[in-house]
XYZ file of C-alpha atoms in Angstrom:
510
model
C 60.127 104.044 35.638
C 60.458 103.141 31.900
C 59.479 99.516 31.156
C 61.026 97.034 28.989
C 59.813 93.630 27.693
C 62.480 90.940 26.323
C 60.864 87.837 24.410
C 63.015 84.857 23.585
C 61.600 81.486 22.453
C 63.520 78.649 24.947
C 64.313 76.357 22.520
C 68.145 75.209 23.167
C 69.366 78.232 24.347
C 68.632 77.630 28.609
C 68.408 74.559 30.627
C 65.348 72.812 29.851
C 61.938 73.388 31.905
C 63.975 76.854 33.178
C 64.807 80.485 31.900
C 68.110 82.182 33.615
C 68.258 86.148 33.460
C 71.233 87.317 34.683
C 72.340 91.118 35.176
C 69.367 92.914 35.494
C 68.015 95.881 37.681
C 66.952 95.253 41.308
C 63.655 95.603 41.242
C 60.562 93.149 40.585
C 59.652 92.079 37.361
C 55.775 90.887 35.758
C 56.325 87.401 34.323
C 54.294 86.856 30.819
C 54.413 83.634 29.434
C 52.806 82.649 25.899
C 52.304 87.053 25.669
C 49.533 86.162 28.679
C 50.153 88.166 32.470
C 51.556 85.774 34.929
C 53.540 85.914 38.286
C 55.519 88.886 39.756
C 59.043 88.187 40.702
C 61.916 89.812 42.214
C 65.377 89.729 40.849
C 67.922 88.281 43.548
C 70.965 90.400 43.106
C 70.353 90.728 39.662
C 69.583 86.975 38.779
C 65.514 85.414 37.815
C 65.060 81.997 37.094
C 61.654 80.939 35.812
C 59.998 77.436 35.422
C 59.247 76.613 32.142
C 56.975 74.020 29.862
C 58.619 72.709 26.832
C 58.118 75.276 23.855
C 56.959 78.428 26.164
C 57.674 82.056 25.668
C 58.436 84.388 28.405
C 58.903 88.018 28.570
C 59.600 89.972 31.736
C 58.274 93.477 32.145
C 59.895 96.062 35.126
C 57.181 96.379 37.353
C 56.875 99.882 38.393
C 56.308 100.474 42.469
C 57.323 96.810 43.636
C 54.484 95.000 44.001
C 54.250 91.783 45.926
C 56.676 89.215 44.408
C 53.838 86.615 45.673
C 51.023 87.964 43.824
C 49.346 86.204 40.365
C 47.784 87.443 37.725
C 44.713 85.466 36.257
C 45.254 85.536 32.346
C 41.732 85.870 32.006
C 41.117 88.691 34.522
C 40.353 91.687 32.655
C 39.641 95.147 34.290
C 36.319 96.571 34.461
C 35.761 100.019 32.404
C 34.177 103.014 33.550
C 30.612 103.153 31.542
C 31.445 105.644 29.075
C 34.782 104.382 28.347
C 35.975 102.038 25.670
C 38.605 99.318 27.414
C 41.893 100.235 25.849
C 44.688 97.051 25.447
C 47.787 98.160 27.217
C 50.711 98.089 24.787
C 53.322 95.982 24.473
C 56.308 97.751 26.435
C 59.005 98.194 24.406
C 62.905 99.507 25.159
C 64.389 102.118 23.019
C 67.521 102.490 21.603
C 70.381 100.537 20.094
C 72.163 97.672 22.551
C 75.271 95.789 22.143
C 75.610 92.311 21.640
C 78.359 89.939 22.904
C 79.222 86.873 22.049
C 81.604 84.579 23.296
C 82.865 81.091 23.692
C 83.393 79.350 27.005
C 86.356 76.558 26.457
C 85.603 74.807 30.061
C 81.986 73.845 28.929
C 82.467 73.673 24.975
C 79.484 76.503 24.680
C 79.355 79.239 22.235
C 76.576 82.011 23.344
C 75.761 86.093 23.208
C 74.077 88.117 25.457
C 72.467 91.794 24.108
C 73.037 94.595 26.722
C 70.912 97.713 27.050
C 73.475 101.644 27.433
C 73.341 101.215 31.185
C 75.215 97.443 30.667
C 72.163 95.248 31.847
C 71.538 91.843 30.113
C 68.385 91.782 28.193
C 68.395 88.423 27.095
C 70.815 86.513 29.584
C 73.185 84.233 27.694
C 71.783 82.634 24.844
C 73.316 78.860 23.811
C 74.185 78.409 20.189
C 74.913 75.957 17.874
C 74.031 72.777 20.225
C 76.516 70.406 20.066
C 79.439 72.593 18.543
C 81.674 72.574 20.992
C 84.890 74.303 19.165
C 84.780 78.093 18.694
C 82.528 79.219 16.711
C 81.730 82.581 14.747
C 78.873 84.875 15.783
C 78.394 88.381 13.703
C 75.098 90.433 14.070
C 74.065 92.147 10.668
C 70.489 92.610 9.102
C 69.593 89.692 7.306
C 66.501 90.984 5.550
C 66.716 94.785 5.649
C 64.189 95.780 8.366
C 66.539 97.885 10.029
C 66.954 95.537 13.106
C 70.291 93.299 13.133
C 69.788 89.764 13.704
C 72.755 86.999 14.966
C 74.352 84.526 12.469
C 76.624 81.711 14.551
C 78.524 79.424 12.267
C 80.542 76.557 13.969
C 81.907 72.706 13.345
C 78.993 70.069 14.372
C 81.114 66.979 14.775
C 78.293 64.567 12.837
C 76.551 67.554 11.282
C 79.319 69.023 9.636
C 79.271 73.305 9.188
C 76.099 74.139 10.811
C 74.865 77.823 10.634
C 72.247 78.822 12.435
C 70.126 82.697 12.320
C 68.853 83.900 15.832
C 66.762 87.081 16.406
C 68.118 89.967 19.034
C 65.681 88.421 21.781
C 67.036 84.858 21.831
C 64.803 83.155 19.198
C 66.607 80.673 16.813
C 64.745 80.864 13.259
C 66.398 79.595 10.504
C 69.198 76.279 10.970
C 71.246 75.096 7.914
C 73.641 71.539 8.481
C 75.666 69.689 6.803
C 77.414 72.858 4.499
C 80.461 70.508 4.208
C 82.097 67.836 6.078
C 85.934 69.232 6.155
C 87.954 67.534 8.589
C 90.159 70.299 9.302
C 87.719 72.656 11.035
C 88.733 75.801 9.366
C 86.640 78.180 8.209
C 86.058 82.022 8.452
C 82.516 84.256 8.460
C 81.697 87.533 6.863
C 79.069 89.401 6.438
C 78.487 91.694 3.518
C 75.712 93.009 0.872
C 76.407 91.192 -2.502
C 73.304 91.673 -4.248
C 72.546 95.396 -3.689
C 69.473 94.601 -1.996
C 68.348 95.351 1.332
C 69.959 93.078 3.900
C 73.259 90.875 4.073
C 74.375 87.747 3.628
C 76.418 85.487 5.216
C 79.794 84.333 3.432
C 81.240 81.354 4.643
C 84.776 80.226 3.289
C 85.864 76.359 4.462
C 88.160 73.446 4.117
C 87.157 70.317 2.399
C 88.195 67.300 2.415
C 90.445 67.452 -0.300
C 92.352 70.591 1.341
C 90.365 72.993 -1.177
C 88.893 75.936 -0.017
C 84.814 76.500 -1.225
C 83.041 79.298 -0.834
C 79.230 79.993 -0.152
C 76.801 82.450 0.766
C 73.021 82.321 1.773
C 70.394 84.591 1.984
C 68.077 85.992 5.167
C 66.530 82.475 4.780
C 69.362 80.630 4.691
C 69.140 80.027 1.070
C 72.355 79.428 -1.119
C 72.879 82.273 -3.072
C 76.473 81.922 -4.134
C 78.218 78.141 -4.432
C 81.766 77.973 -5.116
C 82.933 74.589 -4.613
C 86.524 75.418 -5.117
C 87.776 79.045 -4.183
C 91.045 78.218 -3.339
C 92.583 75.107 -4.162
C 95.113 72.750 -2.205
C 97.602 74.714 -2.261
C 96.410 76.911 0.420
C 97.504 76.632 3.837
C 94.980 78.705 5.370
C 93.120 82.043 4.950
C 94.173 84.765 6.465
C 91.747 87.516 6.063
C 88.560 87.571 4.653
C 86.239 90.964 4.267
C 83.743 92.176 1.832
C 83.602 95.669 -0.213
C 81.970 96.842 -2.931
C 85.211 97.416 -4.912
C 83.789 97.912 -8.245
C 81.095 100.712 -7.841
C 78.112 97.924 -8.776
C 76.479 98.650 -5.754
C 76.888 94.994 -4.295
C 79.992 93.895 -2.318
C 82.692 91.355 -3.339
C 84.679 89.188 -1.374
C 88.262 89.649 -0.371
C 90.814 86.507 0.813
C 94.385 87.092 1.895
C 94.950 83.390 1.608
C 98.768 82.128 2.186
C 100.212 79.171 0.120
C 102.095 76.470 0.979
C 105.265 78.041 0.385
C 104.645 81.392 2.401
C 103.609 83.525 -0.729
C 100.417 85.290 0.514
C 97.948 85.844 -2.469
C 94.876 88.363 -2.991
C 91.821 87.238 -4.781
C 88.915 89.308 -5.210
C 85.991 87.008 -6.204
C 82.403 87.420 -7.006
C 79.635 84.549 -7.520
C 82.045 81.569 -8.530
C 84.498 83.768 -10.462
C 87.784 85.018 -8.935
C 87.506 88.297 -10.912
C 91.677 88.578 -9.682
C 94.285 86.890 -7.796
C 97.808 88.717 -7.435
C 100.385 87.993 -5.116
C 100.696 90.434 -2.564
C 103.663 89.279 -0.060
C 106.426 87.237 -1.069
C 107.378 84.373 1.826
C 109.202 87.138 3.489
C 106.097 88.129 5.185
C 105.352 86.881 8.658
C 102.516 87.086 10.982
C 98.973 87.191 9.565
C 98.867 89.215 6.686
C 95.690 92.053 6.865
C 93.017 93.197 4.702
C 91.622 96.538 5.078
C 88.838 97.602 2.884
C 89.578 102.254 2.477
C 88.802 104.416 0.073
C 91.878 105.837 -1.407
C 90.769 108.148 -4.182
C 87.361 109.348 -2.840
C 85.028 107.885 -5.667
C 83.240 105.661 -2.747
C 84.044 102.448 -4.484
C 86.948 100.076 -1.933
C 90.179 99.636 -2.343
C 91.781 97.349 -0.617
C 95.286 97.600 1.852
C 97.179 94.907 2.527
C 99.411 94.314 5.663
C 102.358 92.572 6.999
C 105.602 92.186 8.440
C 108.677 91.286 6.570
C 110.590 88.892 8.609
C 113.948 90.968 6.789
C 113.769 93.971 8.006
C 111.164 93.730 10.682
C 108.944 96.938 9.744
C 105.705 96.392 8.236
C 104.608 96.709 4.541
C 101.377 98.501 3.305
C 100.140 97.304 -0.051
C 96.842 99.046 -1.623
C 95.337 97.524 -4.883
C 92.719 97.969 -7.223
C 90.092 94.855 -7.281
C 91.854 94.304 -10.720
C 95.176 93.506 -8.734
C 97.208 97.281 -9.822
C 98.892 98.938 -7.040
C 97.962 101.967 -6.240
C 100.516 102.454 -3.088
C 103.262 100.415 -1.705
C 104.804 102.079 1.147
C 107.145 100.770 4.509
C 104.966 101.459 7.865
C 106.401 101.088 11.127
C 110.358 101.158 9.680
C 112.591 100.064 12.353
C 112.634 96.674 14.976
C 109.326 96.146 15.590
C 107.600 93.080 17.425
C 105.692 90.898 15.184
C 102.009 92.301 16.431
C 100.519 95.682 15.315
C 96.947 97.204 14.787
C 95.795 98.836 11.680
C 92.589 100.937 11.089
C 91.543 102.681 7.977
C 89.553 105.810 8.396
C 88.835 109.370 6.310
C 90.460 111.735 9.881
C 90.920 114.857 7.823
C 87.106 114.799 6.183
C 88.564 115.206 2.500
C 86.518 111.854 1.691
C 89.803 109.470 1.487
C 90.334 107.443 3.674
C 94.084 107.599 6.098
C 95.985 104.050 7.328
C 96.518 104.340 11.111
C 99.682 101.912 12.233
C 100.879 101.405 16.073
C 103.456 99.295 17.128
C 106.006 98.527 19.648
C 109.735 98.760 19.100
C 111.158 95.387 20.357
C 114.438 96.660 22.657
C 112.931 100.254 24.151
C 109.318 99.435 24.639
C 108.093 102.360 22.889
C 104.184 102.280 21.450
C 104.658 104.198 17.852
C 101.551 105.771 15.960
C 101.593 106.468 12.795
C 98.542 107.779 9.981
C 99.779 107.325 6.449
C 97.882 109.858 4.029
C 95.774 108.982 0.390
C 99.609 110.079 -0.999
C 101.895 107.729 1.035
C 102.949 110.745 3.040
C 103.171 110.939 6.807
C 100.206 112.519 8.316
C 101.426 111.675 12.201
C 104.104 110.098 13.442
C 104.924 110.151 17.385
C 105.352 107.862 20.354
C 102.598 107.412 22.236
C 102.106 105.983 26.374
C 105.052 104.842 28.298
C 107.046 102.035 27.719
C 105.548 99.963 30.331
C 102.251 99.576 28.360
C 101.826 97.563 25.434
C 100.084 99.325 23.099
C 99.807 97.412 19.652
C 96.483 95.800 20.100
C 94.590 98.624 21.103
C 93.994 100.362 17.946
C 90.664 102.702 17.150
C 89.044 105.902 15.939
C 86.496 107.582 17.661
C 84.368 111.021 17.034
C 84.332 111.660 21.017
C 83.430 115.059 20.946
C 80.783 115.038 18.585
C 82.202 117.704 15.744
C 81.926 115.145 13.258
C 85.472 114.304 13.082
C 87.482 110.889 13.944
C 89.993 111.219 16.770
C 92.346 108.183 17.760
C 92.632 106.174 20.644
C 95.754 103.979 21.417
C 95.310 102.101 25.061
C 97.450 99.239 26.301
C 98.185 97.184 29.531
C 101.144 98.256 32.099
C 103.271 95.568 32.320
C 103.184 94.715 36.128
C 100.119 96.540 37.469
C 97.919 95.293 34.342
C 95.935 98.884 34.510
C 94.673 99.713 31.042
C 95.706 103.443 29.728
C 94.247 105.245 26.665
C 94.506 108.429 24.968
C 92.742 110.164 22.497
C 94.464 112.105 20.009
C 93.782 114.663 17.611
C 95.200 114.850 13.846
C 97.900 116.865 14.713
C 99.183 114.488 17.227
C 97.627 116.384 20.627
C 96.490 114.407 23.459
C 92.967 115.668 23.557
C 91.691 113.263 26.487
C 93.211 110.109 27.937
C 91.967 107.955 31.142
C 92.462 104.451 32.742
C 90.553 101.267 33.382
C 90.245 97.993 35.146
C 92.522 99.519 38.218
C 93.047 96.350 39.516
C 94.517 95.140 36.453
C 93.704 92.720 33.910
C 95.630 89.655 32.818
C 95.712 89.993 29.121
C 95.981 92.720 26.821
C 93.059 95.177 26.387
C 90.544 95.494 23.949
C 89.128 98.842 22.933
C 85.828 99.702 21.107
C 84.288 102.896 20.456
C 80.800 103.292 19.935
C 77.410 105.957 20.511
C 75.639 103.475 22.742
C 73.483 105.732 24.185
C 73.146 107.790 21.291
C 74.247 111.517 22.088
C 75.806 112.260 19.320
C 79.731 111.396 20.456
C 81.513 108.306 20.794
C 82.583 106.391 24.137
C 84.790 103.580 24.791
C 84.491 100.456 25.928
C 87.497 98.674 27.632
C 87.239 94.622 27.947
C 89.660 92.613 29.663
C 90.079 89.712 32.154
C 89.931 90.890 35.372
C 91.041 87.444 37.100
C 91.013 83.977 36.392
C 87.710 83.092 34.130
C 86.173 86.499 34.670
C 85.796 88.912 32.031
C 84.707 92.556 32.466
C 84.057 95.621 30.492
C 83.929 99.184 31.417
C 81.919 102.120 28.822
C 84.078 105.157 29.728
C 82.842 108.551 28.344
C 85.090 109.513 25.593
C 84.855 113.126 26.165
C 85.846 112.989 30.045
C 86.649 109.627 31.011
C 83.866 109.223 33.607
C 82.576 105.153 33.467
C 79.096 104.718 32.566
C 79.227 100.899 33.535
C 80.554 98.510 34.409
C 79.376 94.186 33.599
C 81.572 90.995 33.450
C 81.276 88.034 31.694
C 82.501 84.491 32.421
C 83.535 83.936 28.968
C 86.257 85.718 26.522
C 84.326 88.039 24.305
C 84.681 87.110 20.835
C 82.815 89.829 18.909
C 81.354 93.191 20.150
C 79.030 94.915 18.177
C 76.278 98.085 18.388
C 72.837 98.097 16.567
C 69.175 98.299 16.897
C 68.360 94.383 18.039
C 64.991 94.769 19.967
């Protein structure tokens, strides 16, 4: 039986004096506390709790052959070698692989937390508490902070004395690095991303708030939470809020920049590409026609590996989408119509190279407001039309569920549409190929769900092709996800969480 050790420092993230597991195996389970032996437990339908001191470390270890959950361990016992042996230190067991982390915020309790799964959907860490005291949403990415090759959390969220608090966490639970006081805006808003902007190893945090004075500033901080780019005024008053923010190295230095779609007062949605107090551009890219959020893709049009950036959103006129792609100096490069026709006011976009000719294609799917119909479409590097064709039935809405996936494992993208049926709430995928062939399809959550579903492919157990996971809610405060095999639609688990998952992402944590 393979063994696995989690270690998280208790600091705010559990109930104090106690550690909660939640989700794991059946099975008993060595408790180590302070990296010394202690107790053996058993896991009650996949729940431990374990008494803590203030300040202790614990780690649980799968016990191999179920011992007696009664028996102790005397930290001090050691075994006695045979006489012509050396003693040999047992190793610290380890788990292999990358996980996926969760996070989420719970509304009813004001908590914002994650939780890192292992490939067969069993919690590692239990649900960690952020950001103490924050009690609005906050925003939780996992990146590498300092270029190890293991991905560590960032949670940035409102305190309501503290002002913007952000806060760095390890993949085991352990908060190392806290930052307060980053401004004291009284609206609340502000947006994270995470991106490299010195062209060294690791990523930084980008954090773009309101002030007081209705400004915008802009800062970023290094893996020890560090300012490393101060911009006290990014966007000024005029602003009404920020759409979309993303970094991309646009300019072929190496290091990203930063990209705002940030909407004025009077509806005019602007770009600005800006890098270490300098907007290096700002163009307008929708007039006030434009409703719904406008979106910023980061693609590369022309193959040189340096970002361009598309631009995305509905004009209220005509009610089909517009696709805008610039240079970082602000030149268009392609201005096309997507989606022509009535559509409703949601749709997904993706940018992706499908064909392998190193540019990247636009893929657009959205749902015609009087028949119902889910429409796919994959604009070329040229503005052409790659793929065009309905996709599901009717009764599913389709235009949040918008991915690629490589789900047979030839080294090309396929894409998968899913969406809800509108009275049994069953989720419905399929995968399609290029040339517009359903190549797989399947179903989830068969009891149905009561929002829309939310699709993400990943290689979480590392075979070589992509799978799916499916999240919805599956009743009232419950939230569930299923990892379907891309290839054959066969579920590989199945958790749920009693939170709304927030972000969802794969990487090497442990």
């Amino acid at each position: 039986m393979k063994r696995l050790a989690v270690i998280c420092t208790l600091l705010a993230a559990f109930p104090a004096n106690a550690a909660h597991f939640t989700n794991l195996a059946p099975g008993a389970y060595r408790i180590w506390m302070d990296d010394a032996p202690d107790q053996v437990m058993s896991a009650t339908d996949g729940d431990l709790d374990v008494a803590l001191l203030p300040g202790q470390k614990v780690a649980l270890e799968a016990v191999e052959n179920d011992p007696d959950p009664t028996a102790t361990l005397d930290p001090t016992e050691e075994a006695t070698p045979e006489p012509t042996e050396e003693p040999t230190p047992s190793p610290t067991p380890t788990l292999e692989g990358i996980e996926l982390v969760v996070a989420s915020y719970d509304a009813d309790t004001g908590q914002n937390r994650f939780e890192v799964l292992d490939a067969a959907g069993k919690s590692l860490t239990g649900a960690v508490q952020v950001l103490q005291g924050v009690t609005m949403k906050a925003e939780i990415e996992a990146s590498d902070l300092d270029g190890d090759g293991m991905v560590e959390i960032v949670a940035v969220g409102v305190h309501p004395t503290n002002g913007l608090v952000i806060e760095y966490w390890t993949g085991q639970g352990t908060r190392f690095q806290e930052v307060a006081g980053l401004t004291n805006g009284g609206s609340g808003e502000f947006h994270l991303a995470m991106g490299d902007l010195d062209a060294t190893p690791g990523n930084e945090p980008v954090i773009v708030s309101r002030e007081d004075d209705g400004s915008f500033s802009l800062k970023a901080f290094d893996g020890s939470g560090i300012p490393t780019w101060n911009s006290p005024q990014v966007l000024s008053s005029e602003y009404a809020t920020v759409e979309s923010l993303l970094t991309a190295d646009v300019d072929s230095d190496g290091a990203d920049e930063v990209i705002l779609l940030a909407r004025r007062d009077n509806g005019v949605v602007d770009m600005i590409v800006h890098e270490d107090g300098f907007n290096l551009s700002e163009v307008v890219a929708f007039g006030n026609g434009a409703t719904g959020d406008a979106t910023a893709i980061a693609m590369d049009l022309d193959g040189d590996g340096a970002s361009e950036i598309a631009a995305v959103a509905k004009n209220s006129q005509t009610n089909s989408f517009r696709l805008l792609v610039f240079t970082w100096q602000g030149d268009i490069l392609m201005r096309e119509n997507v989606l022509p026709g009535d559509f409703e006011a949601s749709a997904s976009f993706t940018a992706s190279d499908l064909d392998n000719d190193g540019r990247d294609e636009v893929v657009a799917v959205g749902r015609m407001l009087h028949t119902g119909s889910n429409i796919i479409q994959v604009i070329d590097d040229d503005g052409s039309r790659m793929l065009s064709r309905s996709v599901l039935d009717p009764s599913f809405d389709a235009v949040k569920s918008n991915t690629v996936a490589d789900v047979d494992g030839d080294g090309f993208y396929e894409i998968v549409v899913g969406g809800k049926h509108e009275e049994t709430g069953v989720t419905a995928y399929q995968i399609l190929g290029l040339d517009g062939n359903i190549v797989a399809g399947g179903t989830a959550f068969e009891s149905g769900t009561n929002n829309d579903p939310w699709l993400v492919s990943t290689d979480l157990d590392e075979d070589g092709a992509d799978d799916l996971m499916v999240f919805g809610e599956i009743s009232e405060g419950a939230y569930g996800v299923e990892l379907h095999d891309g290839a054959n639609g066969d579920i590989r688990f199945t958790t749920t969480f009693s939170a709304p998952p927030s972000t969802v992402q794969t990487a090497d944590l442990l």
